[in-house]
XYZ file of C-alpha atoms in Angstrom:
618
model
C -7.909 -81.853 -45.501
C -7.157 -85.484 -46.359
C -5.781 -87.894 -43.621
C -4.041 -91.311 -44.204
C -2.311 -93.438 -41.662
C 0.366 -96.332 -42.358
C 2.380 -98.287 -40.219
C 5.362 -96.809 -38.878
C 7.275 -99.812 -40.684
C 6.371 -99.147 -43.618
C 6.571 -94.658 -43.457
C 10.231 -95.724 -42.667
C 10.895 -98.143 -45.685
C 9.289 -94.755 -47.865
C 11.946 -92.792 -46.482
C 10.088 -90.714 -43.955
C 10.523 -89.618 -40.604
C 8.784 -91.136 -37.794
C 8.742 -89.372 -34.484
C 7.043 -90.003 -31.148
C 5.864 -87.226 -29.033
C 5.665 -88.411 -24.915
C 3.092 -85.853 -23.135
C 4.668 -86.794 -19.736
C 3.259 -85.648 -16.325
C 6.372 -85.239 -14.841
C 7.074 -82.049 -16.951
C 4.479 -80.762 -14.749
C 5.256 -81.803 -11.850
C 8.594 -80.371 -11.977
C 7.219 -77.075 -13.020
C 4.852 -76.912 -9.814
C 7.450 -77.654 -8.094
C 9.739 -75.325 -8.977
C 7.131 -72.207 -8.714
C 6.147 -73.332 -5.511
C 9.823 -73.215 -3.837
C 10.031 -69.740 -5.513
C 6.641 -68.940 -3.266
C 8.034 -70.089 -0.392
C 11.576 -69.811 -0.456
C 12.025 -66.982 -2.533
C 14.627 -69.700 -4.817
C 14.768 -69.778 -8.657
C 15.780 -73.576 -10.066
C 17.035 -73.345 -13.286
C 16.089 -77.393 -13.730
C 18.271 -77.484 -16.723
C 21.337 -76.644 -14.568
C 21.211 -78.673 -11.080
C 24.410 -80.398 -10.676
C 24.465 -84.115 -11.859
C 26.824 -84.990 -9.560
C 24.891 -83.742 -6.646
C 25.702 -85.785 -3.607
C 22.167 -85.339 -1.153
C 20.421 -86.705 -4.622
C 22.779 -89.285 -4.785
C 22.257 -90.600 -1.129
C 18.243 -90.412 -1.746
C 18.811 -93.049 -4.650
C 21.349 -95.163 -2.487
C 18.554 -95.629 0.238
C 15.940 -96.545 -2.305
C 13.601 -93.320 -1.156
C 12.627 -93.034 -4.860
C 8.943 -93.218 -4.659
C 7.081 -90.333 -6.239
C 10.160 -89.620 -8.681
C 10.278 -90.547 -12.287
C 11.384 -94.234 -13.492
C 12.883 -95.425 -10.172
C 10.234 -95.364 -8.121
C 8.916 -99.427 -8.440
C 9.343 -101.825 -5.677
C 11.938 -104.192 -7.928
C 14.075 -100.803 -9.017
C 13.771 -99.661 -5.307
C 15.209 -102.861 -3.809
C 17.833 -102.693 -6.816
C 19.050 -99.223 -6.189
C 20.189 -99.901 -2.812
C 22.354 -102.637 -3.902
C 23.838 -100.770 -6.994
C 24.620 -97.335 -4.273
C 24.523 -95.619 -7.882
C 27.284 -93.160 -7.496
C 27.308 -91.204 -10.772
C 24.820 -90.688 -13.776
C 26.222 -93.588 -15.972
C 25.007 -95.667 -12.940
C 21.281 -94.193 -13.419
C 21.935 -94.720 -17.135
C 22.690 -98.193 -17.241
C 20.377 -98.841 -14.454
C 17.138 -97.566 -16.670
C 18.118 -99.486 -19.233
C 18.650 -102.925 -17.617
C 15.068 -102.949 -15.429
C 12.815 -104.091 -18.070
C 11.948 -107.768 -19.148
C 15.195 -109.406 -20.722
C 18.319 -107.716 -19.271
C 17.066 -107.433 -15.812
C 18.582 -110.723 -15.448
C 22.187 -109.073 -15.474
C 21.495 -106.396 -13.153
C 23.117 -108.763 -10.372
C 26.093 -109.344 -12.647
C 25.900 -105.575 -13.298
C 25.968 -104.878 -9.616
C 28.986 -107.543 -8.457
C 30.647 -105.862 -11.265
C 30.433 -102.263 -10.238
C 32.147 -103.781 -6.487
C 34.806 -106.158 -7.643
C 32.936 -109.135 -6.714
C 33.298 -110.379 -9.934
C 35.921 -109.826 -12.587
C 35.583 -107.174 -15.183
C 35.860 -109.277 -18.812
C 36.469 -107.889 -22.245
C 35.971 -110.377 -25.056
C 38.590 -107.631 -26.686
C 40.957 -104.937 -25.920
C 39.404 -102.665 -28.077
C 35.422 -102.846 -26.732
C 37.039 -101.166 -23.270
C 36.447 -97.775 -23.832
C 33.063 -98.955 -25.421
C 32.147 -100.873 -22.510
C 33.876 -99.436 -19.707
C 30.900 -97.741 -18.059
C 28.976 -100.598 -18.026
C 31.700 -102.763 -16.641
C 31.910 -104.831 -19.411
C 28.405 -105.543 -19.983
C 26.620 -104.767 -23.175
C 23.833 -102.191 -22.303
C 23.004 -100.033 -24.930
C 22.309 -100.664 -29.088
C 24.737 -98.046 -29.355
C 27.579 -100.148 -27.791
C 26.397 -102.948 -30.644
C 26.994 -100.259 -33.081
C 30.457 -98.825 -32.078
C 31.059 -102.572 -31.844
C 30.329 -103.491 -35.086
C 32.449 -100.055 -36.233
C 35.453 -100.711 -34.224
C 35.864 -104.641 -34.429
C 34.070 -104.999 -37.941
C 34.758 -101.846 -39.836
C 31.121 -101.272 -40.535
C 29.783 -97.425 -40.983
C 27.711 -96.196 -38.498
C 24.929 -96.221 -41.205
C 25.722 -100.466 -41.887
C 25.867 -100.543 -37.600
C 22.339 -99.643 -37.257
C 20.736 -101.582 -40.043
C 23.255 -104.727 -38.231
C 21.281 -103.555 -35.305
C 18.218 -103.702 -36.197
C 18.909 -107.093 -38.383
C 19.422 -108.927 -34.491
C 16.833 -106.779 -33.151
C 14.143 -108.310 -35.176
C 16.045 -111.519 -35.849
C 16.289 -111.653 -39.413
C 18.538 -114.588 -39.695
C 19.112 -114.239 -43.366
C 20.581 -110.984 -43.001
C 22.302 -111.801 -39.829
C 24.381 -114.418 -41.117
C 25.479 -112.355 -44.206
C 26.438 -109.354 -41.542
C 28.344 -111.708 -39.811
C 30.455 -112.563 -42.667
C 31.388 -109.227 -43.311
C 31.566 -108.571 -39.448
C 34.117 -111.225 -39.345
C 36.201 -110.425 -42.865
C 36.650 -106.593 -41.549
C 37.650 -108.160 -38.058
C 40.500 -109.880 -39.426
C 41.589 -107.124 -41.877
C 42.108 -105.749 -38.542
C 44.167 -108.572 -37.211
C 41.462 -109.777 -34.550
C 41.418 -113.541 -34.273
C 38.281 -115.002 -36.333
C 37.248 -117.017 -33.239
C 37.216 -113.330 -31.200
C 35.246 -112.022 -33.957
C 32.601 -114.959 -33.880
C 32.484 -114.734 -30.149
C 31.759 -111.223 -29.928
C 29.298 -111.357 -33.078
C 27.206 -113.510 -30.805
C 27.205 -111.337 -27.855
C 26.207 -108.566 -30.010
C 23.398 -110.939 -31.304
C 22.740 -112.022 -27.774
C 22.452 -108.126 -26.154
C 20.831 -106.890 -29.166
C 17.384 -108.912 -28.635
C 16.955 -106.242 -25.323
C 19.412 -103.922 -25.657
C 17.866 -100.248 -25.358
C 18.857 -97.493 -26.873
C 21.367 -95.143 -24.686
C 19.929 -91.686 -25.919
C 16.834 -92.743 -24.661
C 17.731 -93.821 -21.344
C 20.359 -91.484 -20.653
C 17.225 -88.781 -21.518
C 14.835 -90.204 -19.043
C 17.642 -90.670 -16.250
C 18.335 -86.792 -16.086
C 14.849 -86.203 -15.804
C 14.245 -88.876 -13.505
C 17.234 -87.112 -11.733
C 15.707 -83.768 -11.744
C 12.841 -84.851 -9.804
C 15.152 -86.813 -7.447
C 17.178 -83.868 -7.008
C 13.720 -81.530 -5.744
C 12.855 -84.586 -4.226
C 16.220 -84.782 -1.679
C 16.100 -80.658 -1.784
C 12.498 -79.921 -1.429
C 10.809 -82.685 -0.261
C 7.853 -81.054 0.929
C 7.287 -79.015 -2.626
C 7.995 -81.856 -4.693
C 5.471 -84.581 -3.216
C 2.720 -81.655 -3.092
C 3.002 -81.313 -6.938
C 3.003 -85.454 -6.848
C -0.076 -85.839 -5.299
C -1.573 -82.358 -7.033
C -0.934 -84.398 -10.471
C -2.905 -87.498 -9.167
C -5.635 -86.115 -7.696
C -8.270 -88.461 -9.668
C -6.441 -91.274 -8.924
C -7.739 -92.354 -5.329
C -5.447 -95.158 -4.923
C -2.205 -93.086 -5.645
C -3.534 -90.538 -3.640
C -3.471 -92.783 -0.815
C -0.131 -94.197 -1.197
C 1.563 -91.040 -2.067
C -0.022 -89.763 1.120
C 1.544 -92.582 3.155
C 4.700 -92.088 2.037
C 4.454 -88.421 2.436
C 3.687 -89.491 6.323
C 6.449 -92.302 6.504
C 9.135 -89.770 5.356
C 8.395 -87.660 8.568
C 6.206 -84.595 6.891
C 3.609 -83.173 8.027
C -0.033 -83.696 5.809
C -3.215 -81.625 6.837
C -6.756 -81.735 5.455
C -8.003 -79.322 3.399
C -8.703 -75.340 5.288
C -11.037 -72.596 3.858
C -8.082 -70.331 5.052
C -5.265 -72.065 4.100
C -5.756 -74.553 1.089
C -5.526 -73.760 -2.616
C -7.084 -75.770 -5.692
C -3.462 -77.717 -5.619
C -1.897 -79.728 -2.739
C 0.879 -77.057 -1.359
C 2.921 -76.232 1.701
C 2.014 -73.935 4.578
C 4.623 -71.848 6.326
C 5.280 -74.628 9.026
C 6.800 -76.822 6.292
C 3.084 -79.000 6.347
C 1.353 -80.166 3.486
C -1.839 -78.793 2.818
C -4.692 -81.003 1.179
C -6.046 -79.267 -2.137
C -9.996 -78.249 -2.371
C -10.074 -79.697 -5.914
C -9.782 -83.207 -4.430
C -12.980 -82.530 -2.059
C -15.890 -83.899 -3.972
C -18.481 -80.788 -4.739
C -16.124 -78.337 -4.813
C -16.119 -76.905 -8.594
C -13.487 -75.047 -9.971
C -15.432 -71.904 -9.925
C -15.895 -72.470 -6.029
C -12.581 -72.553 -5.689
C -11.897 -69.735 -8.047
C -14.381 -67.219 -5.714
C -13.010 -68.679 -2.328
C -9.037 -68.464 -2.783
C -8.863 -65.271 -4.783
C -11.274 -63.463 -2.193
C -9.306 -64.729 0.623
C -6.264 -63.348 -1.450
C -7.652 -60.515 -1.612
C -9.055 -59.673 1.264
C -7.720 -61.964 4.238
C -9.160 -65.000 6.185
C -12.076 -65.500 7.207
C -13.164 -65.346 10.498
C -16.299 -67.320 10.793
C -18.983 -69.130 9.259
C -21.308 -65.988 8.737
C -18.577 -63.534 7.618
C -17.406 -66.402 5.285
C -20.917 -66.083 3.327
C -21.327 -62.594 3.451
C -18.033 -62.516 1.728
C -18.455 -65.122 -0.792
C -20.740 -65.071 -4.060
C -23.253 -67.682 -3.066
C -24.726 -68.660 -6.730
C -20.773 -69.874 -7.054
C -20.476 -71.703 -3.772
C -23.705 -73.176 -2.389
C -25.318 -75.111 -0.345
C -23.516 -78.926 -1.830
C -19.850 -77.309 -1.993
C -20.622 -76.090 1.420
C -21.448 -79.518 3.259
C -18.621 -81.230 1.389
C -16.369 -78.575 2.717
C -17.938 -79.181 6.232
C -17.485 -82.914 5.846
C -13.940 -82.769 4.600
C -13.181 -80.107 7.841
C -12.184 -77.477 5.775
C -14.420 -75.523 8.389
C -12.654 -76.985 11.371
C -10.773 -73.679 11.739
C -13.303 -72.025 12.986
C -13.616 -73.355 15.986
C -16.232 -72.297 17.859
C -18.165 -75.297 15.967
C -18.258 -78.695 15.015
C -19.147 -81.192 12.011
C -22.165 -82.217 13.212
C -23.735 -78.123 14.278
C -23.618 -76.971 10.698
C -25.754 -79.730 9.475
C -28.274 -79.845 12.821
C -31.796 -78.030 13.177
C -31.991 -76.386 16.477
C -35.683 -75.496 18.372
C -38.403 -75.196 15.821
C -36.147 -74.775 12.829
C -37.022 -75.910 9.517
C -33.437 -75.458 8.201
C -30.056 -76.390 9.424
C -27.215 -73.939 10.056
C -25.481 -74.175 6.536
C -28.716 -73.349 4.738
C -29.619 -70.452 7.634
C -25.826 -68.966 6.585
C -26.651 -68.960 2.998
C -29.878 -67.426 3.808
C -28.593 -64.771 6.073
C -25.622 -64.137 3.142
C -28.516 -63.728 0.671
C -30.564 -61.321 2.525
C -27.431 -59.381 3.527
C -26.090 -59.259 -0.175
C -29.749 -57.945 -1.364
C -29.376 -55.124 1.099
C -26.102 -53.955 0.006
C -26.113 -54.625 -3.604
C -26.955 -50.973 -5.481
C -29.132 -52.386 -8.229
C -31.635 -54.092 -5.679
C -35.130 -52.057 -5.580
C -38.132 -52.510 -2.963
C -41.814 -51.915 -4.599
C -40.801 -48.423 -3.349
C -38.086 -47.701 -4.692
C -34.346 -47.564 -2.622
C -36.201 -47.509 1.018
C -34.106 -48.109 3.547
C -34.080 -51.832 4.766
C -34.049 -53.271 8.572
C -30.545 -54.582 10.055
C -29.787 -58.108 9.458
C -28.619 -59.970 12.780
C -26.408 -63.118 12.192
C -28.908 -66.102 13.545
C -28.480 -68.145 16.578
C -26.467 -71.121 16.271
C -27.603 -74.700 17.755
C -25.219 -76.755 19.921
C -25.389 -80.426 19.758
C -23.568 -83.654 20.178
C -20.449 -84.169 18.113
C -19.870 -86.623 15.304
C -18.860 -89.914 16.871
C -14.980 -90.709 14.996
C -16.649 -93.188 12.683
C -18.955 -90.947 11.345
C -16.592 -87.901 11.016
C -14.021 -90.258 9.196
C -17.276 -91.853 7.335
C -18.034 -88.860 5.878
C -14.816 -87.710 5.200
C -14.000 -90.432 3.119
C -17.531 -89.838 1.081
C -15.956 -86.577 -0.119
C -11.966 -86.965 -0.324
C -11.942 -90.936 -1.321
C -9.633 -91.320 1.961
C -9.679 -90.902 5.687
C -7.585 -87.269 6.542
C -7.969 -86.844 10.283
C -7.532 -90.466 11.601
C -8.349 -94.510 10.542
C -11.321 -96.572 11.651
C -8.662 -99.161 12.706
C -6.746 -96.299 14.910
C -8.159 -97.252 18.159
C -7.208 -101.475 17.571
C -3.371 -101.001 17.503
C -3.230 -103.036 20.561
C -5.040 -105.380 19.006
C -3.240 -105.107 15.410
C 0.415 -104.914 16.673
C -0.077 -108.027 19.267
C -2.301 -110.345 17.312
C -2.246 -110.031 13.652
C 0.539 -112.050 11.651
C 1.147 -110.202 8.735
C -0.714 -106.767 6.836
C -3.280 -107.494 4.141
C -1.481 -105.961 1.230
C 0.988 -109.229 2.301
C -1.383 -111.666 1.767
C -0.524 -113.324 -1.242
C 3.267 -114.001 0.131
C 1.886 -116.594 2.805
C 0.852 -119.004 0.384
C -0.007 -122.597 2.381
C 0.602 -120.559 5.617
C -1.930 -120.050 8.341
C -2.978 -116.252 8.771
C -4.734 -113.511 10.971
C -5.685 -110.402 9.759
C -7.857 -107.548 10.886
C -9.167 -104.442 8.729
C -12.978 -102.988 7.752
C -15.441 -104.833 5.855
C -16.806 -102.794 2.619
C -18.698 -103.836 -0.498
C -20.555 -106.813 0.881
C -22.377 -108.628 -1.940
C -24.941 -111.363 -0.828
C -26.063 -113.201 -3.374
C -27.656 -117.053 -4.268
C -26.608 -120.116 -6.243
C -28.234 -122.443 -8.288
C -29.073 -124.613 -5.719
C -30.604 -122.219 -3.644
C -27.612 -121.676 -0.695
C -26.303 -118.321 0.008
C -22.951 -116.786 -0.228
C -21.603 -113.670 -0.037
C -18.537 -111.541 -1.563
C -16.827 -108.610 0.697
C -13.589 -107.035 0.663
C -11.377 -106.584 4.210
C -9.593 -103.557 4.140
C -6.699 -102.154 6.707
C -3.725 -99.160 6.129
C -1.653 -101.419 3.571
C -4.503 -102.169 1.266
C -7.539 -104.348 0.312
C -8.361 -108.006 -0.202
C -11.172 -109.497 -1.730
C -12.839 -112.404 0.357
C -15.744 -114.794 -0.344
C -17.850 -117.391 2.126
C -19.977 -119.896 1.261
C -22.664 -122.672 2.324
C -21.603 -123.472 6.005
C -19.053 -120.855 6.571
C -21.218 -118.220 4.569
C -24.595 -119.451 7.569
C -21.754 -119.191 10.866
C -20.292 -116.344 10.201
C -22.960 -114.254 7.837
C -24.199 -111.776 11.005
C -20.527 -109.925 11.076
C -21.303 -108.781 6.953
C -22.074 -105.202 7.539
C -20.392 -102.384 5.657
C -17.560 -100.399 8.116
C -17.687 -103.125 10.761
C -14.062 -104.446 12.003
C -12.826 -107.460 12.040
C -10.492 -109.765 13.052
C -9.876 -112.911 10.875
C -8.354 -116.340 10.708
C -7.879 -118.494 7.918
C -5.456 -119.976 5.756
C -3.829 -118.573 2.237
C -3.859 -121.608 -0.568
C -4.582 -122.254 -3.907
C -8.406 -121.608 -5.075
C -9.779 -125.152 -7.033
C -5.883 -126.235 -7.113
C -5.381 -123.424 -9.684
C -1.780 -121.987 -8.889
C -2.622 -118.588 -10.384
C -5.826 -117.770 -7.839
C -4.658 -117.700 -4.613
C -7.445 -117.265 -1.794
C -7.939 -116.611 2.090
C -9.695 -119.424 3.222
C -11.462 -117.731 6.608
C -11.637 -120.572 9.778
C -13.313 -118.125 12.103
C -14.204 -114.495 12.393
C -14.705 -111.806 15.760
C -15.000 -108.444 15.622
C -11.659 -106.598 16.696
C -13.385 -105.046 19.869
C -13.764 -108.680 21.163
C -10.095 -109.638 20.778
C -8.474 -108.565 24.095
C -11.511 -110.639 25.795
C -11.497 -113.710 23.558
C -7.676 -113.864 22.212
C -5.356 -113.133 25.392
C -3.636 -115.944 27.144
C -1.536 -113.973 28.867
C 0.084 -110.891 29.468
C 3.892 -110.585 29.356
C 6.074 -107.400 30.767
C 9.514 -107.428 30.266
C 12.193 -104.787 32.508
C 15.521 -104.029 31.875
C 17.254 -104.754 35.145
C 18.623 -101.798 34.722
C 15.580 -100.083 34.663
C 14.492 -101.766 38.013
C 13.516 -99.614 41.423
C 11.454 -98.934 44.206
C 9.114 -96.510 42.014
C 8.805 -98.807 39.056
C 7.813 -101.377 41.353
C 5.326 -99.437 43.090
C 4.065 -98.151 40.070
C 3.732 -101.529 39.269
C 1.932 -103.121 42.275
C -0.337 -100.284 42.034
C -1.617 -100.544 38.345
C -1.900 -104.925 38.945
C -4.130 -103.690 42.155
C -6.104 -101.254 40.166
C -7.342 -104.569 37.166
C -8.052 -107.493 38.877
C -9.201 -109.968 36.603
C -8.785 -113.591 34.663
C -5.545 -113.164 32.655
C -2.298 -114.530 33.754
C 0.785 -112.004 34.208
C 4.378 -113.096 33.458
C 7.300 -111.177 34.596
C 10.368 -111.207 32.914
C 13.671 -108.900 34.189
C 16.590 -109.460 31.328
C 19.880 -107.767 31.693
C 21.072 -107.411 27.729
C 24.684 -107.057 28.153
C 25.237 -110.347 29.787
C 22.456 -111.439 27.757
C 20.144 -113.603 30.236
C 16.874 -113.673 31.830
C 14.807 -114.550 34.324
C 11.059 -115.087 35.125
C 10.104 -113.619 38.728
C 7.128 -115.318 40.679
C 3.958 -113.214 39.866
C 2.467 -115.624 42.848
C -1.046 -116.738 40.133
C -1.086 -112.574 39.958
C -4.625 -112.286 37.079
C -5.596 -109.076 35.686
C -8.361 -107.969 33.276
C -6.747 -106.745 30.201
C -8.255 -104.068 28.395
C -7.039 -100.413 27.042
C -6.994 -98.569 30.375
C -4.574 -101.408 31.667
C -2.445 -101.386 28.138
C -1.960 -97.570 28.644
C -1.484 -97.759 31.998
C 1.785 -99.983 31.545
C 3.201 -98.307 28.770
C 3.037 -94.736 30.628
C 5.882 -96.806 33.012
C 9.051 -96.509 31.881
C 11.103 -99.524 31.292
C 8.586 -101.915 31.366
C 7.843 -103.814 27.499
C 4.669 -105.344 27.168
C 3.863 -108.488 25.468
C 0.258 -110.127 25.111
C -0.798 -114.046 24.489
């Protein structure tokens, strides 16, 4: 078999057909998608024949809630989309076509358009039903085309190779189209200076303008996944986050939007959880095992279609006796244990399966696969003793160990070592006191505070100490919190004051300043001031503590309540007291007569179980 390859340029000018084949994940994801609302909702989607003028999808793109879907799903499109309200396909069309480097500068035009803030304008009577749907914008290469065919009397055949003349600015064979552009305009009785003026819109659209086929194709797929989206939105985002399973990062977001859009997401269960992310019968969303690290496909494989077949499992023993253990052993065991795909059994804890009680030499994962093994050799008919099939002793399940729990950093620790991500909780969980009261902005937000002062607070990972050339010491880390990571640096004096809070999974709280690294605007840096860690903030940070009541909140038991919690934490922080009444829209401070309290967690929760009261700290 002989292979050549040529530019597609060239293939073209030798008259043959170039095509381009798109292998796009969304196919898939749509496919998933559909099967699994058939599982669960005994529905069949014909994709090919949801309405395109379906008004729940419709409302889903007017609110920007696009994320996950095809095409639409960027920040920039996002923000766009809830400006446009699309209201129809053509919308979605146009839209597509405009969000990429050149034409996005008319969206806004596109947009004032659409509402009457500015005046539709047709440079002729006769590009209206040409232009109509893009309110009088040129869009498409196809609206060049009918252009040229209407106005100029060209063929469709002459349109396109006009087309492609401004597309790749060919200026010799622009300016000869244009004479024939303008001759067939006036055979038509169009004014020359019309035909000159719209020649050079065409030439003016044509250097970005996309072709309408193309977008219109993507936009009714992109609505097809909007549509299961707004429908199913449970189903769809498990087939999202099925199809990016080796992608960490998008794991992570997807997952947070999952969360944010008021579903349900649970880790990964030994009786619940299938190879794919999927949905339980409470509506949740179920992690997959194929994103648990150790967990092969023919793990997976032995533990679903048993399970299938035969039921849950009960407990750890049963679990072993029932599985083949040369396909699931001892590794895909601890990362299931790690991931709490064992939590429902609950009887035990993370930290029994992997502890060695009195005298034992093994810990309880390896005594299960044991026991399974001896249990399997008794039962399975081709096993023979020296003597032949004699009769073998009854195996009792062992004795199982108790012990002291994981502590929540470890359990999430060792989560993340398996999934990529933290499933049952955050290391920063516990600081939202601290978070929501003294940091000024989120770290993924960063880089928007350029010359501003900043404080911050996250988990320190990847710390990197290394030495220059004249022998002083710096380090590289990265801060991390929910939004996202940074990458931060210190060196010589602030590298020597602050070196001792550089440890992997400590948290942090941090002040510095964003600016421009070396005066280069392109590298923008966090220059840290000072550093604590974040369980040192309510002693070292608070000023004050400020509670503000609705007077029409105020009585006898909130005051009481009141009196008795600022009894119950005597300490060194000032308390302010303000009562507001919002309709009449003043306030005023009552005496707290020099009133100090010791702020900590137990005081924080104490307030906010009062209701009314809104708590403020300094």
């Amino acid at each position: 078999l002989n292979i050549t390859q040529f530019e597609g340029k060239y293939i073209e000018d030798a008259g043959m057909l170039k095509m381009d084949f798109l292998g796009l994940t969304t196919l898939s994801i749509i496919k998933d998608t559909v099967k699994d609302i058939k599982r669960r909702h005994d529905v069949e989607i014909d994709i090919n024949e949801i309405p395109l003028d379906d008004a729940k999808t419709f409302e889903l793109y007017q609110a920007g809630d696009t994320i996950g879907t095809f095409q639409f799903e960027s920040d920039g499109m996002r923000a766009y989309l809830k400006e446009l309200k699309p209201t129809d396909i053509e919308d979605l069309i146009a839209m597509n076509a405009l969000y990429r480097p050149g034409p996005m500068s008319m969206i806004p035009e596109f947009i004032d358009r659409k509402y009457g803030r500015k005046k539709i304008e047709y440079a002729h009577e006769s590009l209206i039903p040409i232009l109509e749907n893009t309110y009088g914008i040129m869009v498409y290469q196809e609206q060049i085309m009918q252009t040229a065919q209407i106005m100029g009397g060209f063929t469709l055949g002459a349109a396109d190779i006009l087309r492609r003349a401004m597309g790749k600015k060919k200026l010799d064979v622009m300016q000869e189209q244009k004479e024939i552009f303008v001759k067939g305009a006036r055979e038509k009785n169009i004014d020359q200076k019309v035909a000159e003026e719209v020649f050079g819109l065409m030439e003016r659209f044509a250097e970005y303008g996309f072709n309408r086929s193309h977008s219109t194709a993507y936009s009714i797929l992109a609505f097809h996944t909007a549509y299961l989206k707004a429908h199913y939105p449970a189903e769809y985002m498990a087939a999202v986050l099925t199809h990016n399973m080796s992608n960490l990062k998008k794991i992570d977001f997807y997952l947070n939007s999952v969360r944010k859009m008021g579903l349900e997401v649970l880790g990964p269960d030994i009786n619940e959880s299938y190879p794919s992310f999927t949905v339980n019968q409470t509506g949740a969303i179920r992690f997959g095992l194929a994103a648990v690290k150790g967990v092969g496909q023919k793990a997976m494989d032995e533990i679903v279609t048993e399970r299938d077949k035969n039921g849950s499992y009960r407990n750890l023993f049963e679990l072993t006796k029932r599985l083949n253990i040369k396909l699931v052993n001892k590794r895909c065991f601890e990362s299931l244990v790690y991931a709490g795909a064992l939590d429902c059994f609950k009887k035990l804890h993370r930290a029994q399966y992997f502890y060695k009680g009195n005298n034992e030499d093994k810990n309880l994962i390896e005594i299960a696969i044991k026991f399974a093994s001896a249990l399997q050799a008794k039962f399975n008919p081709d096993q023979h003793t020296l003597f032949g099939k004699a009769e073998m002793p009854e195996i009792r399940e062992p004795d199982i160990y108790d012990c002291e729990p994981w502590s929540e950093m470890e359990l999430l620790k060792n989560e993340k070592e398996v999934t990529g991500i933290y499933l049952s909780g955050h290391p920063l969980d516990r600081f939202k006191i601290e978070i929501d009261n003294f940091c000024s902005c989120k770290v993924s937000d960063l880089e928007h505070f350029k010359n501003k002062d900043v404080e911050i607070a996250g988990m320190i990972s990847g710390v990197r100490i290394g030495t220059d050339k004249y022998g002083k010491q710096y380090a590289f880390f990265t801060i991390e919190d929910y939004s996202g990571k940074f990458n931060l640096s210190l060196f010589s004096e602030g590298y020597l004051k602050m070196r001792h809070f550089l440890v992997d999974g400590e948290t942090i709280f941090i002040k510095g300043r964003m600016q421009m690294r070396n005066n280069f605007d392109d590298r923008i840096e966090l220059r840290i001031k000072s550093m604590m860690l974040l369980n040192e903030v309510l002693d070292k940070e608070i000023r004050f503590i400020n509670i503000h009541i609705p007077l029409s909140d105020i009585s006898d038991e909130l005051m009481n309540d009141l009196n008795k919690i600022i009894e119950e934490h005597p300490g060194k922080c000032e308390l302010k007291i303000k009562v507001f009444d919002q309709a009449e829209n003043i306030s005023v401070m009552l005496p707290s007569q020099n009133v100090k309290l010791h702020v900590d967690r137990e005081l924080i929760k104490s307030l906010e179980s009062v209701n009314g009261l809104k708590i403020n700290l300094n």
